[in-house]
Short mmCIF file of N, CA and C in Angstrom, two decimals:
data_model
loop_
_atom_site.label_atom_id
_atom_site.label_comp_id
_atom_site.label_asym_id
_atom_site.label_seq_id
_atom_site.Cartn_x
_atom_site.Cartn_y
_atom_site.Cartn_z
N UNK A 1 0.86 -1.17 0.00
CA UNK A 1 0.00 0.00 0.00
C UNK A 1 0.91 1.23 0.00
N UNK A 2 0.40 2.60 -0.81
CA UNK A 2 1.48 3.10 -0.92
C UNK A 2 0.93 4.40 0.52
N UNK A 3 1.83 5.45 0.23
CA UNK A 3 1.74 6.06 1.62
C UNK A 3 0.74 7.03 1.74
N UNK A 4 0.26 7.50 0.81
CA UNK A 4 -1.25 8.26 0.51
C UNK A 4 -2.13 7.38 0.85
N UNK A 5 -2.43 6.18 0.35
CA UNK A 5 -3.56 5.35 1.03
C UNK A 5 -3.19 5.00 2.56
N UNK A 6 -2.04 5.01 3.15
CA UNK A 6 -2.23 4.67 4.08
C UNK A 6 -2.12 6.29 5.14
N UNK A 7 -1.78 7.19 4.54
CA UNK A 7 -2.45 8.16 5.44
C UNK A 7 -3.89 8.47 5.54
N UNK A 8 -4.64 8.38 4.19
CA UNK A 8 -5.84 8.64 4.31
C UNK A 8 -7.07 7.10 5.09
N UNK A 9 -6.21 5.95 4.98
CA UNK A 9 -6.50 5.26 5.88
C UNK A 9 -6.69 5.17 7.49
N UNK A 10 -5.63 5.64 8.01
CA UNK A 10 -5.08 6.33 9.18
C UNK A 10 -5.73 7.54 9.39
N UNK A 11 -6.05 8.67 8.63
CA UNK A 11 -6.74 9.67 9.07
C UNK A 11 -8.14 9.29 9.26
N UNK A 12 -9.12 8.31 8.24
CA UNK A 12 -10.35 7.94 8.43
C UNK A 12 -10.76 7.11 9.67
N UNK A 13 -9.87 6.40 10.26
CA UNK A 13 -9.71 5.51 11.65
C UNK A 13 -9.68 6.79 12.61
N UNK A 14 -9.18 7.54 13.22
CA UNK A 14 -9.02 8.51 13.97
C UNK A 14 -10.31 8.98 13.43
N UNK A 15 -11.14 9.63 12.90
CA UNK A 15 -12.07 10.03 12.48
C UNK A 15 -13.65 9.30 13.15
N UNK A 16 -13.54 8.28 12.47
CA UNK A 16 -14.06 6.96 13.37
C UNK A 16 -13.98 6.79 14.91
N UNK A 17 -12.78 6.56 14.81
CA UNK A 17 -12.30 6.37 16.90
C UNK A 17 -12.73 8.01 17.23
N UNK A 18 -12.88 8.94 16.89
CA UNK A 18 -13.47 10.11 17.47
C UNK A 18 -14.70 10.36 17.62
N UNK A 19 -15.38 9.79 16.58
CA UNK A 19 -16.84 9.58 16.47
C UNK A 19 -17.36 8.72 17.39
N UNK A 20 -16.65 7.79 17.71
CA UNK A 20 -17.24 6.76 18.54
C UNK A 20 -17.16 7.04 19.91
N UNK A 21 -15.93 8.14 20.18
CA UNK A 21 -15.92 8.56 22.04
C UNK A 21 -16.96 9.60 21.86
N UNK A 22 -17.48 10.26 21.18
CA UNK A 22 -18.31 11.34 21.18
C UNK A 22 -19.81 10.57 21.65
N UNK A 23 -20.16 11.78 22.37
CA UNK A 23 -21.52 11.44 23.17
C UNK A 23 -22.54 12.21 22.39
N UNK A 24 -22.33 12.96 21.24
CA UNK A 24 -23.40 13.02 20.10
C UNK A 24 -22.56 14.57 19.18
N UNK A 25 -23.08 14.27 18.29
CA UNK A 25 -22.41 14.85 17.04
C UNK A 25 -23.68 15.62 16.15
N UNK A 26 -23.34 17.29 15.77
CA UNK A 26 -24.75 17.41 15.01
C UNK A 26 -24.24 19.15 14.20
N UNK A 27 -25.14 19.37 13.58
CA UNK A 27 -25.27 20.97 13.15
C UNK A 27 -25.75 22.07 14.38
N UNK A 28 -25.08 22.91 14.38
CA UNK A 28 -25.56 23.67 15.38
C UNK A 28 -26.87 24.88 14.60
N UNK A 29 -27.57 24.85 14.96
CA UNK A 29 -28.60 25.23 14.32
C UNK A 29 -29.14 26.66 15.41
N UNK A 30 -28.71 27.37 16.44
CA UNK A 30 -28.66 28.42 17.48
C UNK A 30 -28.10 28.25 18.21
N UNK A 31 -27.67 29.91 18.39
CA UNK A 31 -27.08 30.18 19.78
C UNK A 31 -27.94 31.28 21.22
N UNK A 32 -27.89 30.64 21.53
CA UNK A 32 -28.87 31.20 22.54
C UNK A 32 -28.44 32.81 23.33
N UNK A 33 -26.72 32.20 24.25
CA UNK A 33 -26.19 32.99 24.85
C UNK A 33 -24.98 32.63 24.53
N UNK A 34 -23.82 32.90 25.31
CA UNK A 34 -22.33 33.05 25.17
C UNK A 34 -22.39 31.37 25.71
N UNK A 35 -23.21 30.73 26.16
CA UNK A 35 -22.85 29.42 26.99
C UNK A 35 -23.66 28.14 26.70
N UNK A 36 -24.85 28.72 25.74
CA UNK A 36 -25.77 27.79 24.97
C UNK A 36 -26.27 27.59 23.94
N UNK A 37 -25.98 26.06 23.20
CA UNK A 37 -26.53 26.33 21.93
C UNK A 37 -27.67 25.28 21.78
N UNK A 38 -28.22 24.97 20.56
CA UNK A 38 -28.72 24.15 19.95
C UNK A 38 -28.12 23.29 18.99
N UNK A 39 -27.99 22.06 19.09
CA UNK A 39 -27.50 21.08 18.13
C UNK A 39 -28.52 20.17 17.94
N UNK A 40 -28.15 20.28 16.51
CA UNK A 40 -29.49 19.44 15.62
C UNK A 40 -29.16 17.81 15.73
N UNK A 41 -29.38 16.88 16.26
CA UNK A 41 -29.04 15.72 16.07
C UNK A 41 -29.90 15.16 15.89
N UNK A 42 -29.86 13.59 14.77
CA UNK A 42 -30.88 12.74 13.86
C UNK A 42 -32.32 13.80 13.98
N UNK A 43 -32.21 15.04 13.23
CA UNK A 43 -33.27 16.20 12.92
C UNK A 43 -33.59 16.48 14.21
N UNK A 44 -33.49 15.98 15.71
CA UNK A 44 -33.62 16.98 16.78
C UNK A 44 -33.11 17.87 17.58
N UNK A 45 -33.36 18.64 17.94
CA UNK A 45 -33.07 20.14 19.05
C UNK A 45 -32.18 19.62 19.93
N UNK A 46 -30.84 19.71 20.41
CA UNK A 46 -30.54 19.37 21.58
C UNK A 46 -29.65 20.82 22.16
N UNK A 47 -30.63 20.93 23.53
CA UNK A 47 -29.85 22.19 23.92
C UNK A 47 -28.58 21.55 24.81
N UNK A 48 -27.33 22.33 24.16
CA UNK A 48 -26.13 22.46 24.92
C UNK A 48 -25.77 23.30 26.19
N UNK A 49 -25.71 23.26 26.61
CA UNK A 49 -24.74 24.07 28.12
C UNK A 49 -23.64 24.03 28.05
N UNK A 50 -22.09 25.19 27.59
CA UNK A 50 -21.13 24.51 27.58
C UNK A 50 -20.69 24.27 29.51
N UNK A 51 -20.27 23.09 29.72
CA UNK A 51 -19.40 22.81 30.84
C UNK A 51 -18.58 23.43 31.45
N UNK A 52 -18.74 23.76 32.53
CA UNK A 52 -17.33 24.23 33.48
C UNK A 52 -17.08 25.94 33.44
N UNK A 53 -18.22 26.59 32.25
CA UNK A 53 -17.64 27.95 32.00
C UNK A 53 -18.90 28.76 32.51
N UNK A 54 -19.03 29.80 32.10
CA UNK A 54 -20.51 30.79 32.50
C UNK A 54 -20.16 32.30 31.82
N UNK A 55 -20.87 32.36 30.90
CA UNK A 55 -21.24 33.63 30.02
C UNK A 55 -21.75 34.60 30.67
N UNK A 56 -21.83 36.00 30.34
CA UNK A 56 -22.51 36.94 30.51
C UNK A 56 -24.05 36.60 29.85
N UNK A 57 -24.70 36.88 30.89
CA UNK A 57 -26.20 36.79 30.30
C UNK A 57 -26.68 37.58 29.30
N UNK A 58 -27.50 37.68 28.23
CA UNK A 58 -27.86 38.30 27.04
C UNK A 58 -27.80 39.60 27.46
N UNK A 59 -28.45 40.23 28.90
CA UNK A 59 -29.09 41.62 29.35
C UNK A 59 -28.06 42.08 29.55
N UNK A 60 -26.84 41.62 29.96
CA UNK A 60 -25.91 41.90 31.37
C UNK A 60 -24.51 42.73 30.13
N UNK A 61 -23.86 43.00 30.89
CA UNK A 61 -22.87 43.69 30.56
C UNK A 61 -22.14 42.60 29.08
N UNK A 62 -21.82 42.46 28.11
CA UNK A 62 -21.00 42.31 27.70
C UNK A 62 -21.70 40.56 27.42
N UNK A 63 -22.78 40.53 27.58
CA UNK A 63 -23.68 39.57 27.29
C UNK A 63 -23.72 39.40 25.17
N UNK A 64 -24.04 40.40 24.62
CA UNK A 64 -24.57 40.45 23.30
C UNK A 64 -23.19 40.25 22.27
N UNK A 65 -21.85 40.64 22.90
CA UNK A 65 -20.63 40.31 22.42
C UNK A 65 -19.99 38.70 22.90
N UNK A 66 -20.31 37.95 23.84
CA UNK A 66 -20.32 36.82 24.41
C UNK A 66 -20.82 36.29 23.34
N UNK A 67 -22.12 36.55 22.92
CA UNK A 67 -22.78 35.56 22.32
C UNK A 67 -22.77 35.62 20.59
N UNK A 68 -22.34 36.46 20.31
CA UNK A 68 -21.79 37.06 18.67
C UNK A 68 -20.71 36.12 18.95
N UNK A 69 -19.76 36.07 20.16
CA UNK A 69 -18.28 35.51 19.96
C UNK A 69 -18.74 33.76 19.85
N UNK A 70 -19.61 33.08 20.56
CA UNK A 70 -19.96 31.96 19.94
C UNK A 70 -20.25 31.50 18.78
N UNK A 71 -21.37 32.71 18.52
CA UNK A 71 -22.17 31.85 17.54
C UNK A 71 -21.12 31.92 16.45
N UNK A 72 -19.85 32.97 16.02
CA UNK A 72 -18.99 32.98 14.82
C UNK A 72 -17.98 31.69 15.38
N UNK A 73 -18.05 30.66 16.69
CA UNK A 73 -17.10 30.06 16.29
C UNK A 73 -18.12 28.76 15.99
N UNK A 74 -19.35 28.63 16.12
CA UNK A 74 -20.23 27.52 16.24
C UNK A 74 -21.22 27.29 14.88
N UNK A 75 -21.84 28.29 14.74
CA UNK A 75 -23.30 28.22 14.19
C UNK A 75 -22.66 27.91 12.82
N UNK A 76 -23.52 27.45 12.63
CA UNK A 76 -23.87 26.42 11.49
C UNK A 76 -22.79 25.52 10.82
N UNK A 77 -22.28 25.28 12.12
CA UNK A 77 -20.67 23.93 11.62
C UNK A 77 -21.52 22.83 12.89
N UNK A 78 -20.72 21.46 12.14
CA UNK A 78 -21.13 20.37 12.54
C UNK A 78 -20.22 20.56 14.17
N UNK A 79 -20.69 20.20 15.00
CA UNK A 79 -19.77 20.10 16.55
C UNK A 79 -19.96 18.62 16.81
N UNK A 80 -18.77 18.56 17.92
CA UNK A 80 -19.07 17.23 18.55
C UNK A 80 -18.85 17.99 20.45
N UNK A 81 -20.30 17.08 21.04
CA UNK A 81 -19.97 17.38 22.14
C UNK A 81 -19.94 16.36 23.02
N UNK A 82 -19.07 16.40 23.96
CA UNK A 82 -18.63 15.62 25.21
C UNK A 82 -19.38 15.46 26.04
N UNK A 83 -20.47 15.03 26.59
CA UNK A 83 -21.26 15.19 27.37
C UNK A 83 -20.93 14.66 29.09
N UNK A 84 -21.46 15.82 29.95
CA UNK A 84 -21.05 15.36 30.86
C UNK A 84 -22.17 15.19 32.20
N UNK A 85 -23.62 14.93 31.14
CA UNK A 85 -24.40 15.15 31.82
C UNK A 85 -25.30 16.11 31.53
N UNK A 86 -26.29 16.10 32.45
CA UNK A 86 -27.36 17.38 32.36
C UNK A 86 -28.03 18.17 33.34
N UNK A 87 -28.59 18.60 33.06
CA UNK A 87 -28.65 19.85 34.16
C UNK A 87 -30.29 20.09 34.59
N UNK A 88 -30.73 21.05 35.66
CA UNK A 88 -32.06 20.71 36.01
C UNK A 88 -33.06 21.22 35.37
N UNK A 89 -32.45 22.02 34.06
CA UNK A 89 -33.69 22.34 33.06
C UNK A 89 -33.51 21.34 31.86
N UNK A 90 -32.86 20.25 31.77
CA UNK A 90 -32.37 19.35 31.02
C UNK A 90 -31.33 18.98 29.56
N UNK A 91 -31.04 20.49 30.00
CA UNK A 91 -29.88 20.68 28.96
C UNK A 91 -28.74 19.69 29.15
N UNK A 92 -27.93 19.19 28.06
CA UNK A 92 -26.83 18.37 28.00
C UNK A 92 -25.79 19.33 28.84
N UNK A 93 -25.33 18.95 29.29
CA UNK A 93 -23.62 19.76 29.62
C UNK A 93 -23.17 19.39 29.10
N UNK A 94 -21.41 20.21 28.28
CA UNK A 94 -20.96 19.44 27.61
C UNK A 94 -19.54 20.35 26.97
N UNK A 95 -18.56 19.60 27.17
CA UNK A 95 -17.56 20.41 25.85
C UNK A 95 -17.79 20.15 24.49
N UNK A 96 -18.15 20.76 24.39
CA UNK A 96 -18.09 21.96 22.52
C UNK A 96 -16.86 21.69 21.77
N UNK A 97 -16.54 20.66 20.82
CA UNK A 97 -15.43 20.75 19.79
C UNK A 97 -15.71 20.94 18.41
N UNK A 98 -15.40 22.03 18.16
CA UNK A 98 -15.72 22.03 16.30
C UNK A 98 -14.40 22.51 15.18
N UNK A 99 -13.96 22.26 14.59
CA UNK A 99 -13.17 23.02 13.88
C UNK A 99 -11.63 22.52 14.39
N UNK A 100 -11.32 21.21 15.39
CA UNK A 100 -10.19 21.28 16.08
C UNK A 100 -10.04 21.39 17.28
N UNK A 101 -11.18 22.80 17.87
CA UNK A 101 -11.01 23.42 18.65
C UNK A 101 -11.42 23.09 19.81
N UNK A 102 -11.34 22.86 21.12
CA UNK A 102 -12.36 22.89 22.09
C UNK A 102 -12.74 24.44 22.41
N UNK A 103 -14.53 24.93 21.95
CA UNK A 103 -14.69 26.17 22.27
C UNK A 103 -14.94 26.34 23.67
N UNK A 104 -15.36 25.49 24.59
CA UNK A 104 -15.65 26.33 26.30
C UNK A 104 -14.10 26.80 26.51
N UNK A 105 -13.03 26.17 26.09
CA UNK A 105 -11.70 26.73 26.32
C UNK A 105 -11.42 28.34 25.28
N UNK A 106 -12.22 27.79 24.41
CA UNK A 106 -11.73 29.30 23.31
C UNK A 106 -12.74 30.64 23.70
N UNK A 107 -13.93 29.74 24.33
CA UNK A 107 -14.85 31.47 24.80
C UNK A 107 -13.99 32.29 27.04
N UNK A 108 -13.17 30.82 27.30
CA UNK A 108 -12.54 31.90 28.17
C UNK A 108 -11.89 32.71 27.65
N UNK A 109 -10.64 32.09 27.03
CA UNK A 109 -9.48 32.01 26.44
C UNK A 109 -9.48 33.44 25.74
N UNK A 110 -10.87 34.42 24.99
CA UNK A 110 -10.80 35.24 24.48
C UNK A 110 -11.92 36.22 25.78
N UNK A 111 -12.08 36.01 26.48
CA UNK A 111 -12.49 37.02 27.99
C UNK A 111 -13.62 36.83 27.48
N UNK A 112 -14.45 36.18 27.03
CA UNK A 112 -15.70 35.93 26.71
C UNK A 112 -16.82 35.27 27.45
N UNK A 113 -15.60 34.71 28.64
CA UNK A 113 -16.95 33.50 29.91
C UNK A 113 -15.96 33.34 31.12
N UNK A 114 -16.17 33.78 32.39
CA UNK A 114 -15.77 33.01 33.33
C UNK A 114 -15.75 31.38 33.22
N UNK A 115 -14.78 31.44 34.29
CA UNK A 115 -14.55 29.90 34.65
C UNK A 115 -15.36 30.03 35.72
N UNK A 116 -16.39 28.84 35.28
CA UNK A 116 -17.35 29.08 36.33
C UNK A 116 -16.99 27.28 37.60
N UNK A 117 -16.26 28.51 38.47
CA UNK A 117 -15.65 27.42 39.78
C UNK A 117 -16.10 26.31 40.33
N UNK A 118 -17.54 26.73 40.36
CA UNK A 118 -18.51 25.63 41.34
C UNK A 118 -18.49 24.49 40.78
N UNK A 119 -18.41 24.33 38.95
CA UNK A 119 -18.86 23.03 38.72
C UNK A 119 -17.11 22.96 38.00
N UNK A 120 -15.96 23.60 37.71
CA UNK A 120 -14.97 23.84 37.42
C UNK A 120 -14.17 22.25 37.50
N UNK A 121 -13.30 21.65 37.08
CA UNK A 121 -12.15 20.69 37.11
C UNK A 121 -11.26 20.68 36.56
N UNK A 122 -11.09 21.66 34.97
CA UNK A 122 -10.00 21.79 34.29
C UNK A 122 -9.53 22.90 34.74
N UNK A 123 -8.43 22.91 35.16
CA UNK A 123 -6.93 23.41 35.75
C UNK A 123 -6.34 24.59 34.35
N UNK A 124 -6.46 24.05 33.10
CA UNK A 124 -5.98 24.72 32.00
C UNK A 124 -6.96 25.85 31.88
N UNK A 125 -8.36 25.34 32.40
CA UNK A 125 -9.17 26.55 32.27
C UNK A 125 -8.99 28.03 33.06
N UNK A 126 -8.64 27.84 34.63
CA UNK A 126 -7.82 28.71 35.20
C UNK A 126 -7.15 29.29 34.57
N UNK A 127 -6.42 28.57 34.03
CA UNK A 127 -4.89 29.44 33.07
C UNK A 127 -5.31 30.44 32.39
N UNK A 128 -6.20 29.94 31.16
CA UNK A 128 -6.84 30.88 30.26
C UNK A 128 -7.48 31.94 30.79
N UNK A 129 -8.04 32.11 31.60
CA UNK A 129 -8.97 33.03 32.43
C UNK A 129 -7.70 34.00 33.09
N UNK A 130 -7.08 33.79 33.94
CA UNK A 130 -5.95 34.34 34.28
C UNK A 130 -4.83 35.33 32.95
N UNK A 131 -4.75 34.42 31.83
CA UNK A 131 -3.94 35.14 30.97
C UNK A 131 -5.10 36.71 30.10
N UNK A 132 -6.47 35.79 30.09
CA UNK A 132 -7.33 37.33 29.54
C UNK A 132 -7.55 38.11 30.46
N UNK A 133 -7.26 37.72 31.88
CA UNK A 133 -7.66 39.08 32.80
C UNK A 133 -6.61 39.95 32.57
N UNK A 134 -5.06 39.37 32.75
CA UNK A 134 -3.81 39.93 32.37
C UNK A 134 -3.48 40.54 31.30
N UNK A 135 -4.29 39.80 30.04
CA UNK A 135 -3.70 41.09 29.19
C UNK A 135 -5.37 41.79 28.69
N UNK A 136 -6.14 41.91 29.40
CA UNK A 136 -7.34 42.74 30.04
C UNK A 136 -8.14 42.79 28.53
N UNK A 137 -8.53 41.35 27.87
CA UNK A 137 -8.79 40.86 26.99
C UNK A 137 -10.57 40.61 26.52
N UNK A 138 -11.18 41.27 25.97
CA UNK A 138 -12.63 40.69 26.29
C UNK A 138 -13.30 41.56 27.48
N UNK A 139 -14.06 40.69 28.40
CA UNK A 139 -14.78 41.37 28.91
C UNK A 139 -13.53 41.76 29.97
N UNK A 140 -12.34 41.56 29.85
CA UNK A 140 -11.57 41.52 31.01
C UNK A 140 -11.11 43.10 31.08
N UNK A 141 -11.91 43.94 29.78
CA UNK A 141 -10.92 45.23 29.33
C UNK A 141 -11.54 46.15 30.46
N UNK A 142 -13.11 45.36 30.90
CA UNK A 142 -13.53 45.87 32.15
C UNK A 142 -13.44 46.45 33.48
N UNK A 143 -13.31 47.28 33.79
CA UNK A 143 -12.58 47.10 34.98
C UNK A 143 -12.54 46.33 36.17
N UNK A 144 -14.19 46.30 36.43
CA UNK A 144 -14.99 45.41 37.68
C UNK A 144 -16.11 44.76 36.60
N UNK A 145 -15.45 43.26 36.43
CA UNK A 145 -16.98 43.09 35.37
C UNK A 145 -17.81 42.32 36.82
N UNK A 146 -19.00 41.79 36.02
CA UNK A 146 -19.80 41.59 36.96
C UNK A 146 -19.90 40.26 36.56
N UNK A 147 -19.90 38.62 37.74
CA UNK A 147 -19.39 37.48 36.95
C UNK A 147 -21.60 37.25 36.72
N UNK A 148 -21.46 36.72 36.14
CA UNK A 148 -22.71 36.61 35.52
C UNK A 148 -23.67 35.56 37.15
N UNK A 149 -23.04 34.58 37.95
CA UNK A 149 -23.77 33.99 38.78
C UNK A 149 -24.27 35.40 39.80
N UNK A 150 -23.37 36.56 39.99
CA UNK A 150 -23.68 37.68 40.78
C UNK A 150 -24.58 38.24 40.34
N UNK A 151 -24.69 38.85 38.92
CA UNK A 151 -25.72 39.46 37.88
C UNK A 151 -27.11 38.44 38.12
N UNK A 152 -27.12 37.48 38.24
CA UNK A 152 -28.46 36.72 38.37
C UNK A 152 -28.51 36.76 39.57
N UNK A 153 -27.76 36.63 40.95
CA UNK A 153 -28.29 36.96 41.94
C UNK A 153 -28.89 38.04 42.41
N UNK A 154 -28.43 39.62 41.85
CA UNK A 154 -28.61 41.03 41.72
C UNK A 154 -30.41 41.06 41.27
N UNK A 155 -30.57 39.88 40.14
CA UNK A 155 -31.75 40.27 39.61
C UNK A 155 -32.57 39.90 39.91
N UNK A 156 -32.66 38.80 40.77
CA UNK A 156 -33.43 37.82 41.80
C UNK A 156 -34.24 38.81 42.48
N UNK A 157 -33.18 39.61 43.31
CA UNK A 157 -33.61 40.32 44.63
C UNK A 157 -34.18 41.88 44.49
#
């Protein structure tokens, strides 16, 4: 076999073995906020939550640029997401990969979402969050932003 067939052999296996750890695969068909989408899978709705992070809410400061910054890395490309569960309005949780990329890492990564601590475990995510506050990146250009779990407590009361 010569070495073109066996790279494109080799690349279609990895392709496969990726498909198969994935906990569902689809078109993203909306974005809601900086932290939720819709993925179309076998023609149905599945709302996403990305994992571990937390957006500015649509109203809130820096909410309507959050969610412009998703939907240009999401909407209307095929994603695969990681699921890690769901949540009590029954959204999937989940890391977001499309394009290569893992996006809950690329919407800190550009000051676009807290690392949201409470449900938090990736360590790299810290990092990212830390380097956009430092070079005062995104919502980080803020001075005092407001983390979005505070903004919903604010609006509660």
């Amino acid at each position: 076999m010569n070495l073109s067939r066996r790279l494109v052999l080799i690349a279609a296996t990895w392709c496969l073995l990726g498909a198969a750890h994935a906990d569902l695969s689809g078109k993203v068909i909306g974005v809601l906020d900086g932290d939720t989408i819709d993925v179309l899978v076998d023609r149905k709705p599945v709302r996403v939550r990305l994992a571990q992070i937390d957006a500015p809410e649509s109203r809130a400061e820096f909410g309507t640029r959050a969610k412009q910054a998703l939907s240009k890395a999401v909407y209307g490309k095929v994603v695969t997401v990681k699921s890690s569960g769901s949540d009590r309005y029954g959204r999937t949780i989940g890391t977001v990969l499309a394009d290569g990329q893992d996006i809950n890492r690329l919407m800190v990564g550009q000051g676009m979402a807290w690392v949201y601590r409470q449900y938090s475990t990736d360590r790299a995510l810290l990092d990212l969050e830390a380097a956009a506050r430092k070079g005062r990146v995104g919502l980080w250009a803020d001075p005092n932003p407001v983390p979005p779990w505070e903004w919903r407590a604010q609006k509660r009361t």
